[in-house]
């Protein structure tokens, strides 16, 4: 089957919900107000593209290429990014809802999460070195065996991780978050 190629295109208010896109490559495209909820995006490639105010909740990303992608104002609930293609995998998020999403075993070096909700997101075994979580809600997010070296959590809230289960050299945290980092010791911090 031949791969379809879209370059330098804008897709505005297109409803792809519960549909399957296959064998398509999007290069330098912009998606605005599109609905991809419960879509099957498996085996497609997105390169140097931007999603603005789109809904991708529960979309299937099996072997989907996500290379230099910007998500702005998007709803990305329950996405399994760990199933996507790892080759040149890179994304940035601003004003997005990523609750219940999974990033297990992904390399997310230098990724920006700005003003995002990441409630119950799973970052187990993820490389988040040099990433920035700016003003994010990380309630019940999982950080186990992660590389968090020089990761910036200073302005975020509700995060907790065990420093002995993660690489944390140079990790930036707020003094108000120290209780979440010492949770396993059951200390009475006042």
PDB file of N, CA, C and O in Angstrom, residues 7-62:
ATOM      1  N   UNK A   7       1.876  17.755   3.031  1.00  0.00           N
ATOM      2  CA  UNK A   7       2.905  18.698   3.473  1.00  0.00           C
ATOM      3  C   UNK A   7       2.337  20.105   3.506  1.00  0.00           C
ATOM      4  O   UNK A   7       1.572  20.487   2.607  1.00  0.00           O
ATOM      5  N   UNK A   8       2.740  20.847   4.551  1.00  0.00           N
ATOM      6  CA  UNK A   8       2.373  22.259   4.659  1.00  0.00           C
ATOM      7  C   UNK A   8       0.872  22.495   4.500  1.00  0.00           C
ATOM      8  O   UNK A   8       0.442  23.427   3.826  1.00  0.00           O
ATOM      9  N   UNK A   9       0.076  21.629   5.133  1.00  0.00           N
ATOM     10  CA  UNK A   9      -1.384  21.741   5.033  1.00  0.00           C
ATOM     11  C   UNK A   9      -1.966  22.127   6.383  1.00  0.00           C
ATOM     12  O   UNK A   9      -1.416  21.805   7.433  1.00  0.00           O
ATOM     13  N   UNK A  10      -3.112  22.784   6.350  1.00  0.00           N
ATOM     14  CA  UNK A  10      -3.865  23.096   7.553  1.00  0.00           C
ATOM     15  C   UNK A  10      -5.178  22.330   7.497  1.00  0.00           C
ATOM     16  O   UNK A  10      -5.892  22.375   6.484  1.00  0.00           O
ATOM     17  N   UNK A  11      -5.476  21.628   8.577  1.00  0.00           N
ATOM     18  CA  UNK A  11      -6.721  20.884   8.702  1.00  0.00           C
ATOM     19  C   UNK A  11      -7.519  21.564   9.813  1.00  0.00           C
ATOM     20  O   UNK A  11      -7.080  21.604  10.957  1.00  0.00           O
ATOM     21  N   UNK A  12      -8.678  22.125   9.470  1.00  0.00           N
ATOM     22  CA  UNK A  12      -9.460  22.892  10.442  1.00  0.00           C
ATOM     23  C   UNK A  12     -10.831  22.251  10.645  1.00  0.00           C
ATOM     24  O   UNK A  12     -11.569  22.005   9.677  1.00  0.00           O
ATOM     25  N   UNK A  13     -11.151  21.950  11.899  1.00  0.00           N
ATOM     26  CA  UNK A  13     -12.453  21.418  12.312  1.00  0.00           C
ATOM     27  C   UNK A  13     -12.828  20.148  11.548  1.00  0.00           C
ATOM     28  O   UNK A  13     -13.956  20.012  11.051  1.00  0.00           O
ATOM     29  N   UNK A  14     -11.892  19.239  11.432  1.00  0.00           N
ATOM     30  CA  UNK A  14     -12.161  17.957  10.786  1.00  0.00           C
ATOM     31  C   UNK A  14     -12.459  16.928  11.868  1.00  0.00           C
ATOM     32  O   UNK A  14     -11.782  16.872  12.892  1.00  0.00           O
ATOM     33  N   UNK A  15     -13.477  16.107  11.648  1.00  0.00           N
ATOM     34  CA  UNK A  15     -13.866  15.085  12.620  1.00  0.00           C
ATOM     35  C   UNK A  15     -13.368  13.712  12.160  1.00  0.00           C
ATOM     36  O   UNK A  15     -13.906  13.132  11.220  1.00  0.00           O
ATOM     37  N   UNK A  16     -12.312  13.247  12.836  1.00  0.00           N
ATOM     38  CA  UNK A  16     -11.754  11.923  12.564  1.00  0.00           C
ATOM     39  C   UNK A  16     -12.158  10.930  13.655  1.00  0.00           C
ATOM     40  O   UNK A  16     -11.640   9.826  13.703  1.00  0.00           O
ATOM     41  N   UNK A  17     -13.058  11.325  14.540  1.00  0.00           N
ATOM     42  CA  UNK A  17     -13.374  10.496  15.712  1.00  0.00           C
ATOM     43  C   UNK A  17     -13.816   9.092  15.299  1.00  0.00           C
ATOM     44  O   UNK A  17     -14.579   8.913  14.351  1.00  0.00           O
ATOM     45  N   UNK A  18     -13.256   8.132  16.025  1.00  0.00           N
ATOM     46  CA  UNK A  18     -13.546   6.702  15.849  1.00  0.00           C
ATOM     47  C   UNK A  18     -13.257   6.203  14.426  1.00  0.00           C
ATOM     48  O   UNK A  18     -13.798   5.201  13.992  1.00  0.00           O
ATOM     49  N   UNK A  19     -12.380   6.913  13.699  1.00  0.00           N
ATOM     50  CA  UNK A  19     -11.995   6.479  12.358  1.00  0.00           C
ATOM     51  C   UNK A  19     -10.573   5.961  12.380  1.00  0.00           C
ATOM     52  O   UNK A  19      -9.822   6.206  13.305  1.00  0.00           O
ATOM     53  N   UNK A  20     -10.197   5.258  11.329  1.00  0.00           N
ATOM     54  CA  UNK A  20      -8.837   4.753  11.195  1.00  0.00           C
ATOM     55  C   UNK A  20      -8.142   5.516  10.069  1.00  0.00           C
ATOM     56  O   UNK A  20      -8.638   5.546   8.945  1.00  0.00           O
ATOM     57  N   UNK A  21      -7.030   6.143  10.404  1.00  0.00           N
ATOM     58  CA  UNK A  21      -6.168   6.737   9.393  1.00  0.00           C
ATOM     59  C   UNK A  21      -5.034   5.753   9.180  1.00  0.00           C
ATOM     60  O   UNK A  21      -4.489   5.226  10.145  1.00  0.00           O
ATOM     61  N   UNK A  22      -4.681   5.488   7.951  1.00  0.00           N
ATOM     62  CA  UNK A  22      -3.612   4.518   7.750  1.00  0.00           C
ATOM     63  C   UNK A  22      -2.650   4.970   6.653  1.00  0.00           C
ATOM     64  O   UNK A  22      -3.039   5.630   5.697  1.00  0.00           O
ATOM     65  N   UNK A  23      -1.394   4.583   6.870  1.00  0.00           N
ATOM     66  CA  UNK A  23      -0.332   4.809   5.885  1.00  0.00           C
ATOM     67  C   UNK A  23      -0.298   6.254   5.384  1.00  0.00           C
ATOM     68  O   UNK A  23      -0.261   6.519   4.182  1.00  0.00           O
ATOM     69  N   UNK A  24      -0.294   7.188   6.341  1.00  0.00           N
ATOM     70  CA  UNK A  24      -0.283   8.599   5.981  1.00  0.00           C
ATOM     71  C   UNK A  24       0.854   9.294   6.713  1.00  0.00           C
ATOM     72  O   UNK A  24       1.128   9.012   7.867  1.00  0.00           O
ATOM     73  N   UNK A  25       1.504  10.209   6.014  1.00  0.00           N
ATOM     74  CA  UNK A  25       2.578  10.997   6.597  1.00  0.00           C
ATOM     75  C   UNK A  25       2.191  12.473   6.500  1.00  0.00           C
ATOM     76  O   UNK A  25       1.816  12.956   5.430  1.00  0.00           O
ATOM     77  N   UNK A  26       2.241  13.153   7.651  1.00  0.00           N
ATOM     78  CA  UNK A  26       1.921  14.569   7.730  1.00  0.00           C
ATOM     79  C   UNK A  26       3.206  15.319   8.081  1.00  0.00           C
ATOM     80  O   UNK A  26       3.781  15.081   9.133  1.00  0.00           O
ATOM     81  N   UNK A  27       3.648  16.215   7.192  1.00  0.00           N
ATOM     82  CA  UNK A  27       4.879  16.961   7.410  1.00  0.00           C
ATOM     83  C   UNK A  27       4.555  18.454   7.426  1.00  0.00           C
ATOM     84  O   UNK A  27       3.947  18.973   6.479  1.00  0.00           O
ATOM     85  N   UNK A  28       4.951  19.108   8.520  1.00  0.00           N
ATOM     86  CA  UNK A  28       4.728  20.540   8.672  1.00  0.00           C
ATOM     87  C   UNK A  28       3.254  20.909   8.481  1.00  0.00           C
ATOM     88  O   UNK A  28       2.918  21.852   7.773  1.00  0.00           O
ATOM     89  N   UNK A  29       2.384  20.135   9.123  1.00  0.00           N
ATOM     90  CA  UNK A  29       0.948  20.381   9.031  1.00  0.00           C
ATOM     91  C   UNK A  29       0.436  20.990  10.329  1.00  0.00           C
ATOM     92  O   UNK A  29       1.063  20.883  11.377  1.00  0.00           O
ATOM     93  N   UNK A  30      -0.726  21.628  10.240  1.00  0.00           N
ATOM     94  CA  UNK A  30      -1.362  22.209  11.414  1.00  0.00           C
ATOM     95  C   UNK A  30      -2.784  21.662  11.490  1.00  0.00           C
ATOM     96  O   UNK A  30      -3.522  21.670  10.498  1.00  0.00           O
ATOM     97  N   UNK A  31      -3.141  21.177  12.684  1.00  0.00           N
ATOM     98  CA  UNK A  31      -4.474  20.657  12.942  1.00  0.00           C
ATOM     99  C   UNK A  31      -5.132  21.592  13.947  1.00  0.00           C
ATOM    100  O   UNK A  31      -4.617  21.772  15.053  1.00  0.00           O
ATOM    101  N   UNK A  32      -6.261  22.201  13.566  1.00  0.00           N
ATOM    102  CA  UNK A  32      -6.935  23.163  14.431  1.00  0.00           C
ATOM    103  C   UNK A  32      -8.363  22.696  14.689  1.00  0.00           C
ATOM    104  O   UNK A  32      -9.117  22.411  13.741  1.00  0.00           O
ATOM    105  N   UNK A  33      -8.731  22.585  15.969  1.00  0.00           N
ATOM    106  CA  UNK A  33     -10.084  22.184  16.373  1.00  0.00           C
ATOM    107  C   UNK A  33     -10.526  20.857  15.755  1.00  0.00           C
ATOM    108  O   UNK A  33     -11.701  20.678  15.429  1.00  0.00           O
ATOM    109  N   UNK A  34      -9.606  19.931  15.570  1.00  0.00           N
ATOM    110  CA  UNK A  34      -9.944  18.629  15.000  1.00  0.00           C
ATOM    111  C   UNK A  34     -10.258  17.630  16.105  1.00  0.00           C
ATOM    112  O   UNK A  34      -9.734  17.724  17.214  1.00  0.00           O
ATOM    113  N   UNK A  35     -11.107  16.667  15.787  1.00  0.00           N
ATOM    114  CA  UNK A  35     -11.492  15.637  16.741  1.00  0.00           C
ATOM    115  C   UNK A  35     -10.923  14.295  16.294  1.00  0.00           C
ATOM    116  O   UNK A  35     -11.334  13.754  15.264  1.00  0.00           O
ATOM    117  N   UNK A  36      -9.971  13.787  17.075  1.00  0.00           N
ATOM    118  CA  UNK A  36      -9.366  12.482  16.819  1.00  0.00           C
ATOM    119  C   UNK A  36      -9.741  11.496  17.929  1.00  0.00           C
ATOM    120  O   UNK A  36      -9.104  10.464  18.073  1.00  0.00           O
ATOM    121  N   UNK A  37     -10.750  11.804  18.744  1.00  0.00           N
ATOM    122  CA  UNK A  37     -11.063  10.941  19.885  1.00  0.00           C
ATOM    123  C   UNK A  37     -11.405   9.531  19.408  1.00  0.00           C
ATOM    124  O   UNK A  37     -12.150   9.340  18.452  1.00  0.00           O
ATOM    125  N   UNK A  38     -10.792   8.574  20.056  1.00  0.00           N
ATOM    126  CA  UNK A  38     -10.958   7.147  19.763  1.00  0.00           C
ATOM    127  C   UNK A  38     -10.583   6.778  18.326  1.00  0.00           C
ATOM    128  O   UNK A  38     -11.002   5.757  17.810  1.00  0.00           O
ATOM    129  N   UNK A  39      -9.781   7.609  17.670  1.00  0.00           N
ATOM    130  CA  UNK A  39      -9.296   7.299  16.319  1.00  0.00           C
ATOM    131  C   UNK A  39      -8.158   6.296  16.400  1.00  0.00           C
ATOM    132  O   UNK A  39      -7.447   6.238  17.396  1.00  0.00           O
ATOM    133  N   UNK A  40      -7.958   5.562  15.342  1.00  0.00           N
ATOM    134  CA  UNK A  40      -6.808   4.672  15.247  1.00  0.00           C
ATOM    135  C   UNK A  40      -5.785   5.359  14.342  1.00  0.00           C
ATOM    136  O   UNK A  40      -5.966   5.438  13.130  1.00  0.00           O
ATOM    137  N   UNK A  41      -4.734   5.875  14.969  1.00  0.00           N
ATOM    138  CA  UNK A  41      -3.684   6.588  14.235  1.00  0.00           C
ATOM    139  C   UNK A  41      -2.434   5.724  14.057  1.00  0.00           C
ATOM    140  O   UNK A  41      -1.361   6.226  13.758  1.00  0.00           O
ATOM    141  N   UNK A  42      -2.597   4.432  14.229  1.00  0.00           N
ATOM    142  CA  UNK A  42      -1.473   3.497  14.144  1.00  0.00           C
ATOM    143  C   UNK A  42      -0.793   3.578  12.776  1.00  0.00           C
ATOM    144  O   UNK A  42      -1.453   3.738  11.746  1.00  0.00           O
ATOM    145  N   UNK A  43       0.529   3.464  12.805  1.00  0.00           N
ATOM    146  CA  UNK A  43       1.354   3.382  11.595  1.00  0.00           C
ATOM    147  C   UNK A  43       1.262   4.623  10.709  1.00  0.00           C
ATOM    148  O   UNK A  43       1.411   4.531   9.492  1.00  0.00           O
ATOM    149  N   UNK A  44       1.012   5.773  11.315  1.00  0.00           N
ATOM    150  CA  UNK A  44       1.067   7.049  10.602  1.00  0.00           C
ATOM    151  C   UNK A  44       2.244   7.832  11.159  1.00  0.00           C
ATOM    152  O   UNK A  44       2.703   7.562  12.263  1.00  0.00           O
ATOM    153  N   UNK A  45       2.713   8.820  10.410  1.00  0.00           N
ATOM    154  CA  UNK A  45       3.812   9.657  10.874  1.00  0.00           C
ATOM    155  C   UNK A  45       3.403  11.118  10.851  1.00  0.00           C
ATOM    156  O   UNK A  45       2.831  11.603   9.866  1.00  0.00           O
ATOM    157  N   UNK A  46       3.723  11.801  11.957  1.00  0.00           N
ATOM    158  CA  UNK A  46       3.508  13.233  12.084  1.00  0.00           C
ATOM    159  C   UNK A  46       4.877  13.855  12.345  1.00  0.00           C
ATOM    160  O   UNK A  46       5.559  13.474  13.285  1.00  0.00           O
ATOM    161  N   UNK A  47       5.295  14.797  11.512  1.00  0.00           N
ATOM    162  CA  UNK A  47       6.618  15.401  11.626  1.00  0.00           C
ATOM    163  C   UNK A  47       6.489  16.919  11.548  1.00  0.00           C
ATOM    164  O   UNK A  47       5.812  17.457  10.646  1.00  0.00           O
ATOM    165  N   UNK A  48       7.122  17.614  12.512  1.00  0.00           N
ATOM    166  CA  UNK A  48       7.130  19.078  12.529  1.00  0.00           C
ATOM    167  C   UNK A  48       5.724  19.656  12.409  1.00  0.00           C
ATOM    168  O   UNK A  48       5.479  20.606  11.657  1.00  0.00           O
ATOM    169  N   UNK A  49       4.774  19.083  13.137  1.00  0.00           N
ATOM    170  CA  UNK A  49       3.381  19.505  13.042  1.00  0.00           C
ATOM    171  C   UNK A  49       2.858  20.028  14.373  1.00  0.00           C
ATOM    172  O   UNK A  49       3.436  19.770  15.428  1.00  0.00           O
ATOM    173  N   UNK A  50       1.750  20.775  14.296  1.00  0.00           N
ATOM    174  CA  UNK A  50       1.140  21.389  15.476  1.00  0.00           C
ATOM    175  C   UNK A  50      -0.329  21.010  15.558  1.00  0.00           C
ATOM    176  O   UNK A  50      -1.039  21.044  14.542  1.00  0.00           O
ATOM    177  N   UNK A  51      -0.762  20.671  16.765  1.00  0.00           N
ATOM    178  CA  UNK A  51      -2.167  20.399  17.049  1.00  0.00           C
ATOM    179  C   UNK A  51      -2.649  21.501  17.992  1.00  0.00           C
ATOM    180  O   UNK A  51      -2.091  21.666  19.073  1.00  0.00           O
ATOM    181  N   UNK A  52      -3.686  22.250  17.585  1.00  0.00           N
ATOM    182  CA  UNK A  52      -4.236  23.325  18.425  1.00  0.00           C
ATOM    183  C   UNK A  52      -5.704  23.029  18.715  1.00  0.00           C
ATOM    184  O   UNK A  52      -6.501  22.820  17.785  1.00  0.00           O
ATOM    185  N   UNK A  53      -6.041  23.012  20.000  1.00  0.00           N
ATOM    186  CA  UNK A  53      -7.421  22.811  20.445  1.00  0.00           C
ATOM    187  C   UNK A  53      -8.054  21.556  19.846  1.00  0.00           C
ATOM    188  O   UNK A  53      -9.220  21.562  19.460  1.00  0.00           O
ATOM    189  N   UNK A  54      -7.273  20.494  19.767  1.00  0.00           N
ATOM    190  CA  UNK A  54      -7.766  19.222  19.233  1.00  0.00           C
ATOM    191  C   UNK A  54      -8.066  18.252  20.371  1.00  0.00           C
ATOM    192  O   UNK A  54      -7.517  18.363  21.459  1.00  0.00           O
ATOM    193  N   UNK A  55      -8.932  17.287  20.096  1.00  0.00           N
ATOM    194  CA  UNK A  55      -9.242  16.222  21.042  1.00  0.00           C
ATOM    195  C   UNK A  55      -8.682  14.921  20.484  1.00  0.00           C
ATOM    196  O   UNK A  55      -9.139  14.448  19.443  1.00  0.00           O
ATOM    197  N   UNK A  56      -7.693  14.363  21.174  1.00  0.00           N
ATOM    198  CA  UNK A  56      -7.115  13.082  20.777  1.00  0.00           C
ATOM    199  C   UNK A  56      -7.340  12.021  21.847  1.00  0.00           C
ATOM    200  O   UNK A  56      -6.677  10.986  21.861  1.00  0.00           O
ATOM    201  N   UNK A  57      -8.265  12.251  22.750  1.00  0.00           N
ATOM    202  CA  UNK A  57      -8.489  11.333  23.865  1.00  0.00           C
ATOM    203  C   UNK A  57      -8.775   9.918  23.368  1.00  0.00           C
ATOM    204  O   UNK A  57      -9.556   9.710  22.439  1.00  0.00           O
ATOM    205  N   UNK A  58      -8.092   8.974  23.992  1.00  0.00           N
ATOM    206  CA  UNK A  58      -8.233   7.541  23.717  1.00  0.00           C
ATOM    207  C   UNK A  58      -7.907   7.146  22.276  1.00  0.00           C
ATOM    208  O   UNK A  58      -8.305   6.092  21.809  1.00  0.00           O
ATOM    209  N   UNK A  59      -7.160   7.981  21.563  1.00  0.00           N
ATOM    210  CA  UNK A  59      -6.701   7.606  20.226  1.00  0.00           C
ATOM    211  C   UNK A  59      -5.652   6.497  20.356  1.00  0.00           C
ATOM    212  O   UNK A  59      -4.932   6.425  21.347  1.00  0.00           O
ATOM    213  N   UNK A  60      -5.561   5.648  19.362  1.00  0.00           N
ATOM    214  CA  UNK A  60      -4.594   4.554  19.351  1.00  0.00           C
ATOM    215  C   UNK A  60      -3.347   5.038  18.617  1.00  0.00           C
ATOM    216  O   UNK A  60      -3.435   5.524  17.490  1.00  0.00           O
ATOM    217  N   UNK A  61      -2.196   4.882  19.274  1.00  0.00           N
ATOM    218  CA  UNK A  61      -0.935   5.394  18.728  1.00  0.00           C
ATOM    219  C   UNK A  61       0.085   4.279  18.464  1.00  0.00           C
ATOM    220  O   UNK A  61       1.283   4.521  18.517  1.00  0.00           O
ATOM    221  N   UNK A  62      -0.371   3.102  18.138  1.00  0.00           N
ATOM    222  CA  UNK A  62       0.555   1.978  17.934  1.00  0.00           C
ATOM    223  C   UNK A  62       1.473   2.261  16.737  1.00  0.00           C
ATOM    224  O   UNK A  62       1.028   2.432  15.610  1.00  0.00           O
TER     225      UNK A  62
END
